[in-house]
PDB file of C-alpha atoms in Angstrom:
ATOM      1  CA  MET C   4       7.702  20.882  -2.621  1.00  0.00           C
ATOM      2  CA  SER C   5       8.368  17.273  -3.927  1.00  0.00           C
ATOM      3  CA  ILE C   6       6.180  14.743  -3.744  1.00  0.00           C
ATOM      4  CA  LEU C   7       7.446  11.480  -5.505  1.00  0.00           C
ATOM      5  CA  GLY C   8       4.990   9.019  -6.041  1.00  0.00           C
ATOM      6  CA  ILE C   9       3.251   6.254  -3.757  1.00  0.00           C
ATOM      7  CA  HIS C  10       5.296   5.450  -0.277  1.00  0.00           C
ATOM      8  CA  HIS C  11       2.650   2.775   0.965  1.00  0.00           C
ATOM      9  CA  ILE C  12      -0.713   1.839   1.117  1.00  0.00           C
ATOM     10  CA  THR C  13      -2.437   0.449   4.248  1.00  0.00           C
ATOM     11  CA  ALA C  14      -5.249  -2.019   4.223  1.00  0.00           C
ATOM     12  CA  MET C  15      -7.332  -3.894   6.903  1.00  0.00           C
ATOM     13  CA  SER C  16      -7.346  -7.758   6.572  1.00  0.00           C
ATOM     14  CA  GLY C  17      -8.920 -10.772   8.697  1.00  0.00           C
ATOM     15  CA  ASP C  18      -7.001 -13.429   9.580  1.00  0.00           C
ATOM     16  CA  PRO C  19      -3.450 -12.684  10.228  1.00  0.00           C
ATOM     17  CA  GLN C  20      -1.855 -16.139   9.266  1.00  0.00           C
ATOM     18  CA  CYS C  21      -3.941 -16.211   6.313  1.00  0.00           C
ATOM     19  CA  ASN C  22      -2.842 -12.744   5.184  1.00  0.00           C
ATOM     20  CA  VAL C  23       1.139 -14.134   5.613  1.00  0.00           C
ATOM     21  CA  ASP C  24       0.485 -17.033   3.624  1.00  0.00           C
ATOM     22  CA  PHE C  25      -1.621 -14.655   0.829  1.00  0.00           C
ATOM     23  CA  TYR C  26       0.965 -12.298   0.312  1.00  0.00           C
ATOM     24  CA  ALA C  27       4.322 -13.140   1.239  1.00  0.00           C
ATOM     25  CA  GLY C  28       3.301 -16.908   0.192  1.00  0.00           C
ATOM     26  CA  LEU C  29       1.098 -16.676  -3.083  1.00  0.00           C
ATOM     27  CA  LEU C  30       2.367 -13.090  -3.900  1.00  0.00           C
ATOM     28  CA  GLY C  31       5.731 -13.584  -3.123  1.00  0.00           C
ATOM     29  CA  LEU C  32       6.532 -10.151  -1.874  1.00  0.00           C
ATOM     30  CA  ARG C  33       8.881  -9.785   1.412  1.00  0.00           C
ATOM     31  CA  LEU C  34       7.851  -9.725   4.731  1.00  0.00           C
ATOM     32  CA  VAL C  35       9.678  -6.734   5.631  1.00  0.00           C
ATOM     33  CA  LYS C  36       8.484  -5.770   9.032  1.00  0.00           C
ATOM     34  CA  VAL C  37       6.248  -7.374  12.042  1.00  0.00           C
ATOM     35  CA  THR C  38       5.112  -4.655  14.167  1.00  0.00           C
ATOM     36  CA  VAL C  39       2.099  -3.294  15.657  1.00  0.00           C
ATOM     37  CA  ASN C  40      -0.244  -0.681  14.970  1.00  0.00           C
ATOM     38  CA  GLN C  41       0.486   2.482  17.065  1.00  0.00           C
ATOM     39  CA  ASP C  42      -2.671   3.449  17.648  1.00  0.00           C
ATOM     40  CA  ASP C  43      -3.762   0.312  19.048  1.00  0.00           C
ATOM     41  CA  PRO C  44      -0.854  -2.061  20.081  1.00  0.00           C
ATOM     42  CA  GLY C  45      -3.180  -4.816  20.698  1.00  0.00           C
ATOM     43  CA  THR C  46      -3.169  -5.508  16.579  1.00  0.00           C
ATOM     44  CA  TYR C  47      -0.316  -6.215  14.030  1.00  0.00           C
ATOM     45  CA  HIS C  48       0.720  -4.364  11.500  1.00  0.00           C
ATOM     46  CA  LEU C  49       2.696  -5.979   8.914  1.00  0.00           C
ATOM     47  CA  TYR C  50       4.448  -4.984   6.218  1.00  0.00           C
ATOM     48  CA  TYR C  51       5.135  -5.966   2.372  1.00  0.00           C
ATOM     49  CA  GLY C  52       7.548  -4.939  -0.067  1.00  0.00           C
ATOM     50  CA  ASP C  53       9.706  -5.637  -2.750  1.00  0.00           C
ATOM     51  CA  GLY C  54      13.254  -7.648  -2.328  1.00  0.00           C
ATOM     52  CA  ALA C  55      14.479  -4.296  -0.435  1.00  0.00           C
ATOM     53  CA  GLY C  56      11.433  -3.093   1.308  1.00  0.00           C
ATOM     54  CA  THR C  57      11.812  -0.054  -0.811  1.00  0.00           C
ATOM     55  CA  PRO C  58       9.475   3.019  -0.669  1.00  0.00           C
ATOM     56  CA  GLY C  59       6.715   2.579  -3.730  1.00  0.00           C
ATOM     57  CA  SER C  60       6.605  -1.220  -2.954  1.00  0.00           C
ATOM     58  CA  ILE C  61       5.118  -1.447   0.589  1.00  0.00           C
ATOM     59  CA  LEU C  62       1.910  -2.834   1.199  1.00  0.00           C
ATOM     60  CA  THR C  63       0.827  -3.008   4.957  1.00  0.00           C
ATOM     61  CA  PHE C  64      -2.407  -4.448   6.976  1.00  0.00           C
ATOM     62  CA  PHE C  65      -4.091  -3.974   9.907  1.00  0.00           C
ATOM     63  CA  PRO C  66      -5.241  -7.390  10.652  1.00  0.00           C
ATOM     64  CA  TRP C  67      -8.362  -7.480  12.458  1.00  0.00           C
ATOM     65  CA  PRO C  68      -9.309 -11.234  12.919  1.00  0.00           C
ATOM     66  CA  GLN C  69     -12.959 -10.684  15.138  1.00  0.00           C
ATOM     67  CA  ALA C  70     -13.938  -7.742  13.238  1.00  0.00           C
ATOM     68  CA  PHE C  71     -16.801  -7.422  10.822  1.00  0.00           C
ATOM     69  CA  HIS C  72     -16.075  -7.474   6.888  1.00  0.00           C
ATOM     70  CA  GLY C  73     -15.626  -4.210   5.734  1.00  0.00           C
ATOM     71  CA  ARG C  74     -16.698  -2.791   2.218  1.00  0.00           C
ATOM     72  CA  ASN C  75     -15.029  -1.472  -0.801  1.00  0.00           C
ATOM     73  CA  GLY C  76     -16.904   1.752  -1.643  1.00  0.00           C
ATOM     74  CA  ILE C  77     -16.228   5.572  -2.446  1.00  0.00           C
ATOM     75  CA  PHE C  78     -14.169   7.953  -0.579  1.00  0.00           C
ATOM     76  CA  ALA C  79     -10.852   5.030  -0.700  1.00  0.00           C
ATOM     77  CA  VAL C  80      -8.761   3.470  -2.745  1.00  0.00           C
ATOM     78  CA  GLY C  81     -10.840   1.281  -4.471  1.00  0.00           C
ATOM     79  CA  ALA C  82      -7.960  -1.012  -6.112  1.00  0.00           C
ATOM     80  CA  MET C  83      -3.984  -1.099  -6.107  1.00  0.00           C
ATOM     81  CA  ALA C  84      -2.081  -2.133  -8.649  1.00  0.00           C
ATOM     82  CA  PHE C  85       1.442  -3.877  -8.764  1.00  0.00           C
ATOM     83  CA  THR C  86       4.100  -3.662 -11.465  1.00  0.00           C
ATOM     84  CA  VAL C  87       4.991  -7.445 -12.985  1.00  0.00           C
ATOM     85  CA  ARG C  88       7.286  -7.380 -16.412  1.00  0.00           C
ATOM     86  CA  PRO C  89       5.784  -7.788 -19.742  1.00  0.00           C
ATOM     87  CA  GLY C  90       4.847 -10.979 -20.749  1.00  0.00           C
ATOM     88  CA  SER C  91       4.272 -12.439 -16.945  1.00  0.00           C
ATOM     89  CA  LEU C  92       0.542 -12.855 -16.769  1.00  0.00           C
ATOM     90  CA  ALA C  93       0.232 -15.984 -18.018  1.00  0.00           C
ATOM     91  CA  TYR C  94       2.298 -16.944 -15.483  1.00  0.00           C
ATOM     92  CA  TRP C  95       0.197 -15.553 -12.991  1.00  0.00           C
ATOM     93  CA  GLU C  96      -2.661 -16.673 -14.173  1.00  0.00           C
ATOM     94  CA  GLU C  97      -1.873 -20.390 -13.899  1.00  0.00           C
ATOM     95  CA  ARG C  98      -0.665 -19.863 -10.298  1.00  0.00           C
ATOM     96  CA  LEU C  99      -3.674 -18.270  -9.040  1.00  0.00           C
ATOM     97  CA  ILE C 100      -5.845 -20.829 -10.777  1.00  0.00           C
ATOM     98  CA  LYS C 101      -4.254 -23.470  -9.112  1.00  0.00           C
ATOM     99  CA  ALA C 102      -4.850 -21.937  -5.800  1.00  0.00           C
ATOM    100  CA  GLU C 103      -8.289 -21.333  -6.786  1.00  0.00           C
ATOM    101  CA  VAL C 104      -8.111 -17.987  -6.655  1.00  0.00           C
ATOM    102  CA  PRO C 105     -10.334 -16.087  -9.494  1.00  0.00           C
ATOM    103  CA  THR C 106      -8.724 -13.802 -12.091  1.00  0.00           C
ATOM    104  CA  MET C 107     -10.165 -11.341 -15.273  1.00  0.00           C
ATOM    105  CA  ARG C 108      -8.172  -9.666 -17.605  1.00  0.00           C
ATOM    106  CA  SER C 109      -8.899  -6.435 -18.989  1.00  0.00           C
ATOM    107  CA  VAL C 110      -6.509  -3.741 -20.854  1.00  0.00           C
ATOM    108  CA  ARG C 111      -6.290  -0.400 -19.819  1.00  0.00           C
ATOM    109  CA  PHE C 112      -4.053   2.986 -21.058  1.00  0.00           C
ATOM    110  CA  GLY C 113      -2.587   0.230 -23.287  1.00  0.00           C
ATOM    111  CA  GLU C 114      -1.295  -1.936 -20.780  1.00  0.00           C
ATOM    112  CA  SER C 115      -2.395  -5.681 -19.607  1.00  0.00           C
ATOM    113  CA  VAL C 116      -4.387  -6.200 -16.549  1.00  0.00           C
ATOM    114  CA  LEU C 117      -4.867  -8.901 -14.665  1.00  0.00           C
ATOM    115  CA  HIS C 118      -7.570  -8.525 -11.888  1.00  0.00           C
ATOM    116  CA  LEU C 119      -7.958 -10.717  -8.602  1.00  0.00           C
ATOM    117  CA  THR C 120      -9.468 -10.371  -4.998  1.00  0.00           C
ATOM    118  CA  ASP C 121      -7.420 -11.453  -2.218  1.00  0.00           C
ATOM    119  CA  PRO C 122      -8.787 -13.487   0.850  1.00  0.00           C
ATOM    120  CA  ASP C 123     -10.865 -10.744   2.478  1.00  0.00           C
ATOM    121  CA  GLY C 124     -12.371  -9.233  -0.907  1.00  0.00           C
ATOM    122  CA  LEU C 125      -9.315  -6.579  -1.441  1.00  0.00           C
ATOM    123  CA  ASN C 126      -9.030  -5.342  -5.327  1.00  0.00           C
ATOM    124  CA  ILE C 127      -5.501  -6.231  -6.321  1.00  0.00           C
ATOM    125  CA  GLU C 128      -4.363  -5.578 -10.089  1.00  0.00           C
ATOM    126  CA  LEU C 129      -1.096  -7.125 -11.698  1.00  0.00           C
ATOM    127  CA  ILE C 130      -0.182  -4.546 -14.835  1.00  0.00           C
ATOM    128  CA  GLU C 131       2.321  -5.468 -17.178  1.00  0.00           C
ATOM    129  CA  SER C 132       4.523  -2.364 -17.711  1.00  0.00           C
ATOM    130  CA  ALA C 133       8.341  -1.559 -17.690  1.00  0.00           C
ATOM    131  CA  PRO C 134       9.283  -1.598 -13.837  1.00  0.00           C
ATOM    132  CA  ASP C 135      11.021   1.333 -12.226  1.00  0.00           C
ATOM    133  CA  PRO C 136      14.614   0.282 -11.986  1.00  0.00           C
ATOM    134  CA  ARG C 137      14.352   1.173  -7.621  1.00  0.00           C
ATOM    135  CA  PHE C 138      12.647  -2.022  -7.234  1.00  0.00           C
ATOM    136  CA  VAL C 139      14.353  -5.482  -6.893  1.00  0.00           C
ATOM    137  CA  PRO C 140      12.788  -8.773  -6.798  1.00  0.00           C
ATOM    138  CA  HIS C 141      12.218 -10.902  -3.514  1.00  0.00           C
ATOM    139  CA  VAL C 142      13.696 -14.363  -3.345  1.00  0.00           C
ATOM    140  CA  SER C 143      10.712 -16.985  -3.131  1.00  0.00           C
ATOM    141  CA  ASP C 144       9.371 -19.172  -5.261  1.00  0.00           C
ATOM    142  CA  VAL C 145       7.832 -16.719  -7.388  1.00  0.00           C
ATOM    143  CA  PRO C 146      10.739 -16.926 -10.365  1.00  0.00           C
ATOM    144  CA  ALA C 147      12.600 -12.985 -10.410  1.00  0.00           C
ATOM    145  CA  GLU C 148      11.482 -12.535 -14.280  1.00  0.00           C
ATOM    146  CA  TYR C 149       7.598 -12.563 -12.783  1.00  0.00           C
ATOM    147  CA  ALA C 150       8.067 -11.264  -9.484  1.00  0.00           C
ATOM    148  CA  LEU C 151       5.936  -7.922  -8.250  1.00  0.00           C
ATOM    149  CA  LEU C 152       8.136  -5.018  -8.885  1.00  0.00           C
ATOM    150  CA  GLY C 153       6.830  -2.141  -6.642  1.00  0.00           C
ATOM    151  CA  PHE C 154       3.291  -0.420  -6.911  1.00  0.00           C
ATOM    152  CA  HIS C 155       2.423   0.581 -10.706  1.00  0.00           C
ATOM    153  CA  SER C 156      -0.714   2.694  -9.758  1.00  0.00           C
ATOM    154  CA  ALA C 157      -3.751   3.159  -7.061  1.00  0.00           C
ATOM    155  CA  THR C 158      -7.451   3.796  -8.009  1.00  0.00           C
ATOM    156  CA  GLU C 159      -9.504   6.310  -5.987  1.00  0.00           C
ATOM    157  CA  TRP C 160     -13.179   5.845  -5.896  1.00  0.00           C
ATOM    158  CA  LEU C 161     -14.319   9.233  -5.455  1.00  0.00           C
ATOM    159  CA  LYS C 162     -18.116  10.849  -5.366  1.00  0.00           C
ATOM    160  CA  ASN C 163     -16.656  14.047  -7.787  1.00  0.00           C
ATOM    161  CA  LEU C 164     -13.287  14.706  -9.434  1.00  0.00           C
ATOM    162  CA  PRO C 165     -12.853  18.347  -9.974  1.00  0.00           C
ATOM    163  CA  GLN C 166     -11.754  19.111  -6.180  1.00  0.00           C
ATOM    164  CA  PRO C 167      -9.495  15.822  -5.561  1.00  0.00           C
ATOM    165  CA  GLU C 168      -7.773  16.492  -9.157  1.00  0.00           C
ATOM    166  CA  ALA C 169      -7.438  19.910  -8.540  1.00  0.00           C
ATOM    167  CA  PHE C 170      -5.891  19.593  -5.120  1.00  0.00           C
ATOM    168  CA  LEU C 171      -3.422  16.758  -6.704  1.00  0.00           C
ATOM    169  CA  THR C 172      -2.430  19.085  -9.877  1.00  0.00           C
ATOM    170  CA  GLU C 173      -2.178  22.360  -8.548  1.00  0.00           C
ATOM    171  CA  ARG C 174      -0.498  21.835  -5.134  1.00  0.00           C
ATOM    172  CA  TRP C 175       1.028  18.618  -5.578  1.00  0.00           C
ATOM    173  CA  GLY C 176       2.781  18.678  -9.129  1.00  0.00           C
ATOM    174  CA  CYS C 177       0.442  15.902 -10.602  1.00  0.00           C
ATOM    175  CA  ARG C 178      -0.787  16.174 -14.256  1.00  0.00           C
ATOM    176  CA  ARG C 179      -3.422  14.828 -16.157  1.00  0.00           C
ATOM    177  CA  VAL C 180      -1.660  11.993 -18.885  1.00  0.00           C
ATOM    178  CA  GLY C 181      -4.622  10.055 -19.548  1.00  0.00           C
ATOM    179  CA  GLU C 182      -8.568   9.755 -19.771  1.00  0.00           C
ATOM    180  CA  GLU C 183     -10.028   6.551 -20.583  1.00  0.00           C
ATOM    181  CA  ASP C 184     -13.824   4.989 -19.787  1.00  0.00           C
ATOM    182  CA  GLY C 185     -14.224   7.755 -17.258  1.00  0.00           C
ATOM    183  CA  ARG C 186     -11.173   7.286 -15.391  1.00  0.00           C
ATOM    184  CA  VAL C 187      -8.804  10.275 -15.158  1.00  0.00           C
ATOM    185  CA  ARG C 188      -5.023   9.093 -14.819  1.00  0.00           C
ATOM    186  CA  LEU C 189      -2.453  11.557 -12.857  1.00  0.00           C
ATOM    187  CA  ALA C 190       0.847  11.145 -12.918  1.00  0.00           C
ATOM    188  CA  VAL C 191       3.597  13.167 -10.470  1.00  0.00           C
ATOM    189  CA  GLN C 192       7.597  13.384 -11.499  1.00  0.00           C
ATOM    190  CA  GLU C 193       8.488  11.269 -14.541  1.00  0.00           C
ATOM    191  CA  GLY C 194       5.224   9.307 -14.470  1.00  0.00           C
ATOM    192  CA  ARG C 195       6.857   5.942 -13.878  1.00  0.00           C
ATOM    193  CA  PRO C 196       5.241   2.872 -11.851  1.00  0.00           C
ATOM    194  CA  HIS C 197       4.254   4.003  -8.297  1.00  0.00           C
ATOM    195  CA  GLN C 198       3.930   7.775  -9.460  1.00  0.00           C
ATOM    196  CA  LEU C 199       0.444   7.051 -11.314  1.00  0.00           C
ATOM    197  CA  ILE C 200      -2.930   7.743  -9.663  1.00  0.00           C
ATOM    198  CA  ASP C 201      -6.215   7.114 -11.339  1.00  0.00           C
ATOM    199  CA  LEU C 202      -9.644   8.943 -10.278  1.00  0.00           C
ATOM    200  CA  THR C 203     -12.754   7.196 -11.038  1.00  0.00           C
ATOM    201  CA  THR C 204     -16.211   7.841 -10.203  1.00  0.00           C
ATOM    202  CA  PRO C 205     -17.957   4.652  -9.495  1.00  0.00           C
ATOM    203  CA  ASN C 206     -21.836   4.351  -8.750  1.00  0.00           C
ATOM    204  CA  LEU C 207     -21.331   2.912  -4.924  1.00  0.00           C
ATOM    205  CA  GLU C 208     -22.268   3.619  -1.523  1.00  0.00           C
ATOM    206  CA  ALA C 209     -19.627   4.613   1.190  1.00  0.00           C
ATOM    207  CA  THR C 210     -16.313   2.753   1.517  1.00  0.00           C
ATOM    208  CA  LYS C 211     -17.084   0.700   5.444  1.00  0.00           C
ATOM    209  CA  THR C 212     -14.018   0.394   7.503  1.00  0.00           C
ATOM    210  CA  GLY C 213     -13.104  -3.476   8.016  1.00  0.00           C
ATOM    211  CA  PRO C 214     -11.313  -6.178   6.883  1.00  0.00           C
ATOM    212  CA  GLY C 215     -11.284  -6.322   2.510  1.00  0.00           C
ATOM    213  CA  ALA C 216     -10.850  -2.158   2.557  1.00  0.00           C
ATOM    214  CA  VAL C 217      -8.265   0.326   2.337  1.00  0.00           C
ATOM    215  CA  HIS C 218      -7.042   2.601   5.349  1.00  0.00           C
ATOM    216  CA  HIS C 219      -4.894   5.092   3.635  1.00  0.00           C
ATOM    217  CA  ILE C 220      -2.740   5.960   1.076  1.00  0.00           C
ATOM    218  CA  ALA C 221       0.910   7.516   1.622  1.00  0.00           C
ATOM    219  CA  PHE C 222       2.632   9.702  -0.546  1.00  0.00           C
ATOM    220  CA  ARG C 223       6.636   9.510  -0.571  1.00  0.00           C
ATOM    221  CA  VAL C 224       8.620  12.567   0.133  1.00  0.00           C
ATOM    222  CA  ALA C 225      12.273  12.878   0.965  1.00  0.00           C
ATOM    223  CA  ASP C 226      12.590  14.024   4.062  1.00  0.00           C
ATOM    224  CA  ALA C 227      11.087  15.809   6.822  1.00  0.00           C
ATOM    225  CA  GLU C 228      11.119  19.407   5.167  1.00  0.00           C
ATOM    226  CA  GLN C 229       9.513  18.264   2.202  1.00  0.00           C
ATOM    227  CA  GLU C 230       6.772  16.390   4.349  1.00  0.00           C
ATOM    228  CA  LEU C 231       6.143  20.299   5.838  1.00  0.00           C
ATOM    229  CA  LEU C 232       6.196  21.832   2.206  1.00  0.00           C
ATOM    230  CA  ALA C 233       3.592  18.945   1.032  1.00  0.00           C
ATOM    231  CA  ARG C 234       1.793  19.805   4.613  1.00  0.00           C
ATOM    232  CA  ASN C 235       1.636  23.462   4.164  1.00  0.00           C
ATOM    233  CA  GLU C 236       0.363  22.871   0.342  1.00  0.00           C
ATOM    234  CA  ALA C 237      -2.741  21.147   2.030  1.00  0.00           C
ATOM    235  CA  LEU C 238      -3.221  23.649   3.997  1.00  0.00           C
ATOM    236  CA  ALA C 239      -3.337  26.355   1.800  1.00  0.00           C
ATOM    237  CA  PHE C 240      -5.812  24.427  -0.091  1.00  0.00           C
ATOM    238  CA  GLY C 241      -8.208  24.591   2.797  1.00  0.00           C
ATOM    239  CA  LEU C 242      -7.144  20.795   4.168  1.00  0.00           C
ATOM    240  CA  GLN C 243      -6.641  20.057   7.786  1.00  0.00           C
ATOM    241  CA  PRO C 244      -3.197  17.984   8.054  1.00  0.00           C
ATOM    242  CA  THR C 245      -2.156  16.854  11.644  1.00  0.00           C
ATOM    243  CA  GLU C 246       1.235  17.490  12.796  1.00  0.00           C
ATOM    244  CA  PRO C 247       4.041  15.731  11.542  1.00  0.00           C
ATOM    245  CA  ILE C 248       3.910  12.165  13.753  1.00  0.00           C
ATOM    246  CA  ASP C 249       7.051  10.134  14.181  1.00  0.00           C
ATOM    247  CA  ARG C 250       6.079   6.682  13.432  1.00  0.00           C
ATOM    248  CA  PHE C 251       9.928   5.656  14.137  1.00  0.00           C
ATOM    249  CA  TYR C 252      10.188   4.116  10.461  1.00  0.00           C
ATOM    250  CA  PHE C 253       9.218   7.523   9.021  1.00  0.00           C
ATOM    251  CA  LYS C 254       7.374  10.449   9.710  1.00  0.00           C
ATOM    252  CA  SER C 255       3.907  11.133   8.855  1.00  0.00           C
ATOM    253  CA  VAL C 256       1.087  13.684   8.311  1.00  0.00           C
ATOM    254  CA  TYR C 257      -2.746  12.669   7.795  1.00  0.00           C
ATOM    255  CA  PHE C 258      -5.544  14.307   5.969  1.00  0.00           C
ATOM    256  CA  ARG C 259      -8.588  14.227   4.110  1.00  0.00           C
ATOM    257  CA  SER C 260      -8.045  15.021   0.705  1.00  0.00           C
ATOM    258  CA  PRO C 261     -10.934  16.709  -1.271  1.00  0.00           C
ATOM    259  CA  GLY C 262     -12.174  13.583  -2.283  1.00  0.00           C
ATOM    260  CA  SER C 263     -12.663  12.374   1.544  1.00  0.00           C
ATOM    261  CA  VAL C 264      -9.720   9.679   1.063  1.00  0.00           C
ATOM    262  CA  LEU C 265      -7.581   9.500   3.990  1.00  0.00           C
ATOM    263  CA  TYR C 266      -3.946  10.557   2.665  1.00  0.00           C
ATOM    264  CA  GLU C 267      -0.580  10.730   4.465  1.00  0.00           C
ATOM    265  CA  ILE C 268       2.657  12.332   3.723  1.00  0.00           C
ATOM    266  CA  ALA C 269       5.408   9.541   4.559  1.00  0.00           C
ATOM    267  CA  THR C 270       9.226   9.964   4.427  1.00  0.00           C
ATOM    268  CA  ASP C 271      11.541   7.836   2.742  1.00  0.00           C
ATOM    269  CA  GLY C 272      13.731   7.825   6.136  1.00  0.00           C
ATOM    270  CA  PRO C 273      14.873   6.663   8.410  1.00  0.00           C
ATOM    271  CA  GLY C 274      13.660   3.289   7.066  1.00  0.00           C
ATOM    272  CA  TRP C 275      13.215  -0.473   8.155  1.00  0.00           C
ATOM    273  CA  THR C 276      16.914  -0.966   9.409  1.00  0.00           C
ATOM    274  CA  VAL C 277      16.930   1.077  12.112  1.00  0.00           C
ATOM    275  CA  ASP C 278      15.779  -1.979  14.473  1.00  0.00           C
ATOM    276  CA  GLU C 279      16.834  -4.840  12.309  1.00  0.00           C
ATOM    277  CA  ALA C 280      19.304  -5.758   9.910  1.00  0.00           C
ATOM    278  CA  PRO C 281      18.615  -5.729   6.138  1.00  0.00           C
ATOM    279  CA  ASP C 282      18.875  -9.721   5.740  1.00  0.00           C
ATOM    280  CA  ALA C 283      16.987 -10.346   8.708  1.00  0.00           C
ATOM    281  CA  LEU C 284      13.681  -7.951   8.432  1.00  0.00           C
ATOM    282  CA  ALA C 285      10.490  -9.405   9.974  1.00  0.00           C
ATOM    283  CA  HIS C 286      12.021 -12.309  11.893  1.00  0.00           C
ATOM    284  CA  LYS C 287      10.954 -10.837  15.115  1.00  0.00           C
ATOM    285  CA  LEU C 288       8.448  -8.999  16.500  1.00  0.00           C
ATOM    286  CA  VAL C 289       9.550  -5.720  16.698  1.00  0.00           C
ATOM    287  CA  LEU C 290       8.122  -2.326  18.920  1.00  0.00           C
ATOM    288  CA  PRO C 291       8.928   1.414  18.659  1.00  0.00           C
ATOM    289  CA  PRO C 292      11.074   2.247  21.814  1.00  0.00           C
ATOM    290  CA  TRP C 293       8.128   3.781  23.440  1.00  0.00           C
ATOM    291  CA  LEU C 294       5.777   0.755  23.475  1.00  0.00           C
ATOM    292  CA  GLU C 295       9.013  -1.373  24.487  1.00  0.00           C
ATOM    293  CA  GLU C 296       8.015  -1.818  28.263  1.00  0.00           C
ATOM    294  CA  ARG C 297       4.803  -2.678  26.997  1.00  0.00           C
ATOM    295  CA  ARG C 298       5.606  -5.707  25.051  1.00  0.00           C
ATOM    296  CA  PRO C 299       4.625  -8.543  27.638  1.00  0.00           C
ATOM    297  CA  GLN C 300       1.007  -7.260  27.687  1.00  0.00           C
ATOM    298  CA  ILE C 301       1.116  -6.542  23.838  1.00  0.00           C
ATOM    299  CA  GLU C 302       2.451 -10.051  23.081  1.00  0.00           C
ATOM    300  CA  LEU C 303      -0.498 -11.860  25.094  1.00  0.00           C
ATOM    301  CA  ARG C 304      -2.837  -9.914  23.160  1.00  0.00           C
ATOM    302  CA  LEU C 305      -1.355 -10.618  19.506  1.00  0.00           C
ATOM    303  CA  PRO C 306      -2.186 -13.992  18.032  1.00  0.00           C
ATOM    304  CA  LYS C 307       0.365 -16.339  16.932  1.00  0.00           C
ATOM    305  CA  ILE C 308       1.338 -16.360  13.235  1.00  0.00           C
ATOM    306  CA  ARG C 309       4.450 -18.216  11.398  1.00  0.00           C
ATOM    307  CA  THR C 310       6.245 -15.975   9.296  1.00  0.00           C
ATOM    308  CA  PRO C 311       8.199 -17.233   5.724  1.00  0.00           C
ATOM    309  CA  HIS C 312      11.141 -18.135   7.395  1.00  0.00           C
ATOM    310  CA  GLY C 313       9.934 -20.585   9.748  1.00  0.00           C
ATOM    311  CA  VAL C 314       9.660 -18.532  12.807  1.00  0.00           C
ATOM    312  CA  THR C 315       6.558 -18.196  15.213  1.00  0.00           C
ATOM    313  CA  LEU C 316       5.367 -15.126  16.171  1.00  0.00           C
ATOM    314  CA  PRO C 317       5.164 -13.514  18.713  1.00  0.00           C
TER     315      PRO C 317
END
């Protein structure tokens, strides 16, 4: 069984246009897929990533413009960090200040961190670190040398550490590589960016579902065979994973971790190009085949958004 790192993180947002403008506009990520929440097809599912939509760079959102605001708290991913090249934070501070986005600096495990929140209050971090060569810059008004290059790490906010850490180390091959200020860092594989998980126990209430909160974190596996092996390890630890679910772009298994964080195991393939050409990703609203016959009704329920390509959807 081989967990390869973070596959994607899914969060909830409010207004979808505001979300597109912030992540594809201000942060310069590539909008790689505009589809719908397969469990709630009246809701968009927006995917962002690096220039190629590489697994390990993907941040996705369910926009709920009419929902009550969520709350960051324990039993969830409380912050997600993107990798930027060393020397990039001054550029990002200036860019974010011009956009009236407050920032704060810190140092964590010897690396410089820039903290910010998105328009819905989601905690985002930019960490200066040598990037994983798998990730490629997206061509935008952010210069390539300052581009966000995949996830660096994710921070789980938990009530207790022992059982969540035991599952990740004993069953999924993670190892403890650092401890600092009450934060435990785990690494899988080579411990490169997107292969790091931090565990903390802040004195907070439980997370509340809604815009500004993380829905789940997905971990990468190469294929369906590795996914079943990872699922079996969860079963052996006494957890309750679902059967594999076909999400069209990847296969998924879901379960609550020992820390009550919603985990997903996601395969690297088949990928985003099963229904769009690599140079035309997110140029239209795409639906999985089993929802295509409902397209007219689905499109009536979706608010209009304008993509970075100048296309108005749906």
